[in-house]
Amino acid sequence: MSPFAQIKRLELQLRAVISALDVPSLNMPEQKAVARLSNDLTDARLDIRDYEMSDTRAEQLRHSKQAVARLEKVRKAILALSEYNVFTAVDVAQLSAQLEQISENVR
């Protein structure tokens, strides 16, 4: 499975969790964490798309660095939301493993 297909599948999982939340009823730090996760997830998907569509190795390396950094931000956002019981420890472990696999595939 390509990195782009992997991130799309992960994005679907995470968006399902986010859409089940009543975001306006969350306190401000939780709302910011949800927004950060959503934004970083979209940016990671776009970085990986750009990585796969790169014409040169130099472009691919640049997009790879961006994608890996963005995937780390997604992982940190998931971890932050686990502090608010949005994700369980098992969810964090599973999602972190998926993120690591995607990161390895774009390096």
PDB file of C-alpha atoms in Angstrom:
ATOM      1  CA  MET A   1       0.000   0.000   0.000  1.00  0.00           C
ATOM      2  CA  SER A   2       1.393   3.403  -0.930  1.00  0.00           C
ATOM      3  CA  PRO A   3       2.109   6.022   1.740  1.00  0.00           C
ATOM      4  CA  PHE A   4      -0.697   8.150   0.312  1.00  0.00           C
ATOM      5  CA  ALA A   5      -3.194   5.287   0.592  1.00  0.00           C
ATOM      6  CA  GLN A   6      -1.969   4.648   4.145  1.00  0.00           C
ATOM      7  CA  ILE A   7      -2.431   8.269   5.210  1.00  0.00           C
ATOM      8  CA  LYS A   8      -5.869   8.384   3.594  1.00  0.00           C
ATOM      9  CA  ARG A   9      -6.906   5.305   5.583  1.00  0.00           C
ATOM     10  CA  LEU A  10      -5.509   6.793   8.803  1.00  0.00           C
ATOM     11  CA  GLU A  11      -7.196  10.097   8.076  1.00  0.00           C
ATOM     12  CA  LEU A  12     -10.528   8.300   7.696  1.00  0.00           C
ATOM     13  CA  GLN A  13     -10.066   6.657  11.109  1.00  0.00           C
ATOM     14  CA  LEU A  14      -9.144   9.909  12.825  1.00  0.00           C
ATOM     15  CA  ARG A  15     -11.868  11.966  11.144  1.00  0.00           C
ATOM     16  CA  ALA A  16     -14.436   9.416  12.356  1.00  0.00           C
ATOM     17  CA  VAL A  17     -13.293  10.018  15.940  1.00  0.00           C
ATOM     18  CA  ILE A  18     -13.227  13.791  15.473  1.00  0.00           C
ATOM     19  CA  SER A  19     -16.693  13.887  13.903  1.00  0.00           C
ATOM     20  CA  ALA A  20     -18.115  11.950  16.857  1.00  0.00           C
ATOM     21  CA  LEU A  21     -16.955  14.687  19.240  1.00  0.00           C
ATOM     22  CA  ASP A  22     -19.161  17.607  20.230  1.00  0.00           C
ATOM     23  CA  VAL A  23     -16.351  20.089  19.672  1.00  0.00           C
ATOM     24  CA  PRO A  24     -18.227  23.240  20.811  1.00  0.00           C
ATOM     25  CA  SER A  25     -18.895  21.634  24.190  1.00  0.00           C
ATOM     26  CA  LEU A  26     -15.192  20.889  24.743  1.00  0.00           C
ATOM     27  CA  ASN A  27     -13.054  23.278  26.749  1.00  0.00           C
ATOM     28  CA  MET A  28     -10.691  25.580  24.851  1.00  0.00           C
ATOM     29  CA  PRO A  29      -7.485  23.479  25.141  1.00  0.00           C
ATOM     30  CA  GLU A  30      -9.380  20.432  23.850  1.00  0.00           C
ATOM     31  CA  GLN A  31     -10.860  22.428  20.968  1.00  0.00           C
ATOM     32  CA  LYS A  32      -7.390  23.677  20.025  1.00  0.00           C
ATOM     33  CA  ALA A  33      -5.985  20.135  20.159  1.00  0.00           C
ATOM     34  CA  VAL A  34      -8.772  18.867  17.878  1.00  0.00           C
ATOM     35  CA  ALA A  35      -8.199  21.723  15.437  1.00  0.00           C
ATOM     36  CA  ARG A  36      -4.443  21.135  15.490  1.00  0.00           C
ATOM     37  CA  LEU A  37      -4.926  17.425  14.778  1.00  0.00           C
ATOM     38  CA  SER A  38      -7.316  18.134  11.940  1.00  0.00           C
ATOM     39  CA  ASN A  39      -5.035  20.721  10.334  1.00  0.00           C
ATOM     40  CA  ASP A  40      -1.855  18.668  10.738  1.00  0.00           C
ATOM     41  CA  LEU A  41      -3.603  15.606   9.334  1.00  0.00           C
ATOM     42  CA  THR A  42      -4.649  17.479   6.210  1.00  0.00           C
ATOM     43  CA  ASP A  43      -1.167  18.957   5.826  1.00  0.00           C
ATOM     44  CA  ALA A  44       0.460  15.525   6.260  1.00  0.00           C
ATOM     45  CA  ARG A  45      -1.778  14.072   3.553  1.00  0.00           C
ATOM     46  CA  LEU A  46      -0.850  16.902   1.194  1.00  0.00           C
ATOM     47  CA  ASP A  47       2.871  16.553   2.004  1.00  0.00           C
ATOM     48  CA  ILE A  48       2.720  12.836   1.231  1.00  0.00           C
ATOM     49  CA  ARG A  49       0.832  13.487  -1.976  1.00  0.00           C
ATOM     50  CA  ASP A  50       3.529  15.967  -2.989  1.00  0.00           C
ATOM     51  CA  TYR A  51       6.211  13.435  -2.022  1.00  0.00           C
ATOM     52  CA  GLU A  52       4.691  10.814  -4.300  1.00  0.00           C
ATOM     53  CA  MET A  53       4.251  13.268  -7.159  1.00  0.00           C
ATOM     54  CA  SER A  54       7.771  14.708  -6.963  1.00  0.00           C
ATOM     55  CA  ASP A  55       9.646  14.876 -10.258  1.00  0.00           C
ATOM     56  CA  THR A  56      13.161  14.971  -8.846  1.00  0.00           C
ATOM     57  CA  ARG A  57      14.942  13.308  -5.964  1.00  0.00           C
ATOM     58  CA  ALA A  58      15.642  16.722  -4.413  1.00  0.00           C
ATOM     59  CA  GLU A  59      11.921  17.532  -4.388  1.00  0.00           C
ATOM     60  CA  GLN A  60      11.152  14.119  -2.989  1.00  0.00           C
ATOM     61  CA  LEU A  61      13.644  14.588  -0.142  1.00  0.00           C
ATOM     62  CA  ARG A  62      12.209  18.012   0.704  1.00  0.00           C
ATOM     63  CA  HIS A  63       8.658  16.676   0.774  1.00  0.00           C
ATOM     64  CA  SER A  64       9.820  13.649   2.747  1.00  0.00           C
ATOM     65  CA  LYS A  65      11.238  15.861   5.509  1.00  0.00           C
ATOM     66  CA  GLN A  66       8.046  17.910   5.591  1.00  0.00           C
ATOM     67  CA  ALA A  67       5.855  14.805   5.704  1.00  0.00           C
ATOM     68  CA  VAL A  68       7.860  13.164   8.501  1.00  0.00           C
ATOM     69  CA  ALA A  69       7.769  16.364  10.563  1.00  0.00           C
ATOM     70  CA  ARG A  70       4.033  16.732   9.995  1.00  0.00           C
ATOM     71  CA  LEU A  71       3.387  13.093  10.916  1.00  0.00           C
ATOM     72  CA  GLU A  72       5.229  13.732  14.185  1.00  0.00           C
ATOM     73  CA  LYS A  73       2.897  16.681  14.827  1.00  0.00           C
ATOM     74  CA  VAL A  74      -0.091  14.402  14.192  1.00  0.00           C
ATOM     75  CA  ARG A  75       1.321  11.899  16.698  1.00  0.00           C
ATOM     76  CA  LYS A  76       1.777  14.644  19.300  1.00  0.00           C
ATOM     77  CA  ALA A  77      -1.781  15.887  18.726  1.00  0.00           C
ATOM     78  CA  ILE A  78      -3.121  12.358  19.216  1.00  0.00           C
ATOM     79  CA  LEU A  79      -1.110  12.097  22.414  1.00  0.00           C
ATOM     80  CA  ALA A  80      -2.469  15.457  23.609  1.00  0.00           C
ATOM     81  CA  LEU A  81      -6.033  14.344  22.927  1.00  0.00           C
ATOM     82  CA  SER A  82      -5.437  11.124  24.836  1.00  0.00           C
ATOM     83  CA  GLU A  83      -4.930  13.309  27.914  1.00  0.00           C
ATOM     84  CA  TYR A  84      -8.567  14.378  27.438  1.00  0.00           C
ATOM     85  CA  ASN A  85      -9.690  10.751  26.983  1.00  0.00           C
ATOM     86  CA  VAL A  86     -10.462  11.188  23.286  1.00  0.00           C
ATOM     87  CA  PHE A  87      -8.056   8.332  22.504  1.00  0.00           C
ATOM     88  CA  THR A  88      -7.268   5.366  24.738  1.00  0.00           C
ATOM     89  CA  ALA A  89      -3.762   4.061  25.324  1.00  0.00           C
ATOM     90  CA  VAL A  90      -4.478   1.252  22.857  1.00  0.00           C
ATOM     91  CA  ASP A  91      -5.622   3.796  20.250  1.00  0.00           C
ATOM     92  CA  VAL A  92      -2.451   5.823  20.772  1.00  0.00           C
ATOM     93  CA  ALA A  93      -0.266   2.739  20.360  1.00  0.00           C
ATOM     94  CA  GLN A  94      -2.066   1.592  17.218  1.00  0.00           C
ATOM     95  CA  LEU A  95      -2.169   5.048  15.618  1.00  0.00           C
ATOM     96  CA  SER A  96       1.472   5.710  16.523  1.00  0.00           C
ATOM     97  CA  ALA A  97       2.476   2.432  14.865  1.00  0.00           C
ATOM     98  CA  GLN A  98       0.577   3.401  11.718  1.00  0.00           C
ATOM     99  CA  LEU A  99       2.202   6.841  11.702  1.00  0.00           C
ATOM    100  CA  GLU A 100       5.638   5.275  12.132  1.00  0.00           C
ATOM    101  CA  GLN A 101       5.019   2.906   9.244  1.00  0.00           C
ATOM    102  CA  ILE A 102       3.979   5.792   6.998  1.00  0.00           C
ATOM    103  CA  SER A 103       7.033   7.787   8.085  1.00  0.00           C
ATOM    104  CA  GLU A 104       9.305   4.874   7.215  1.00  0.00           C
ATOM    105  CA  ASN A 105       7.699   4.580   3.789  1.00  0.00           C
ATOM    106  CA  VAL A 106       8.392   8.222   2.886  1.00  0.00           C
ATOM    107  CA  ARG A 107      12.016   8.224   4.031  1.00  0.00           C
TER     108      ARG A 107
END
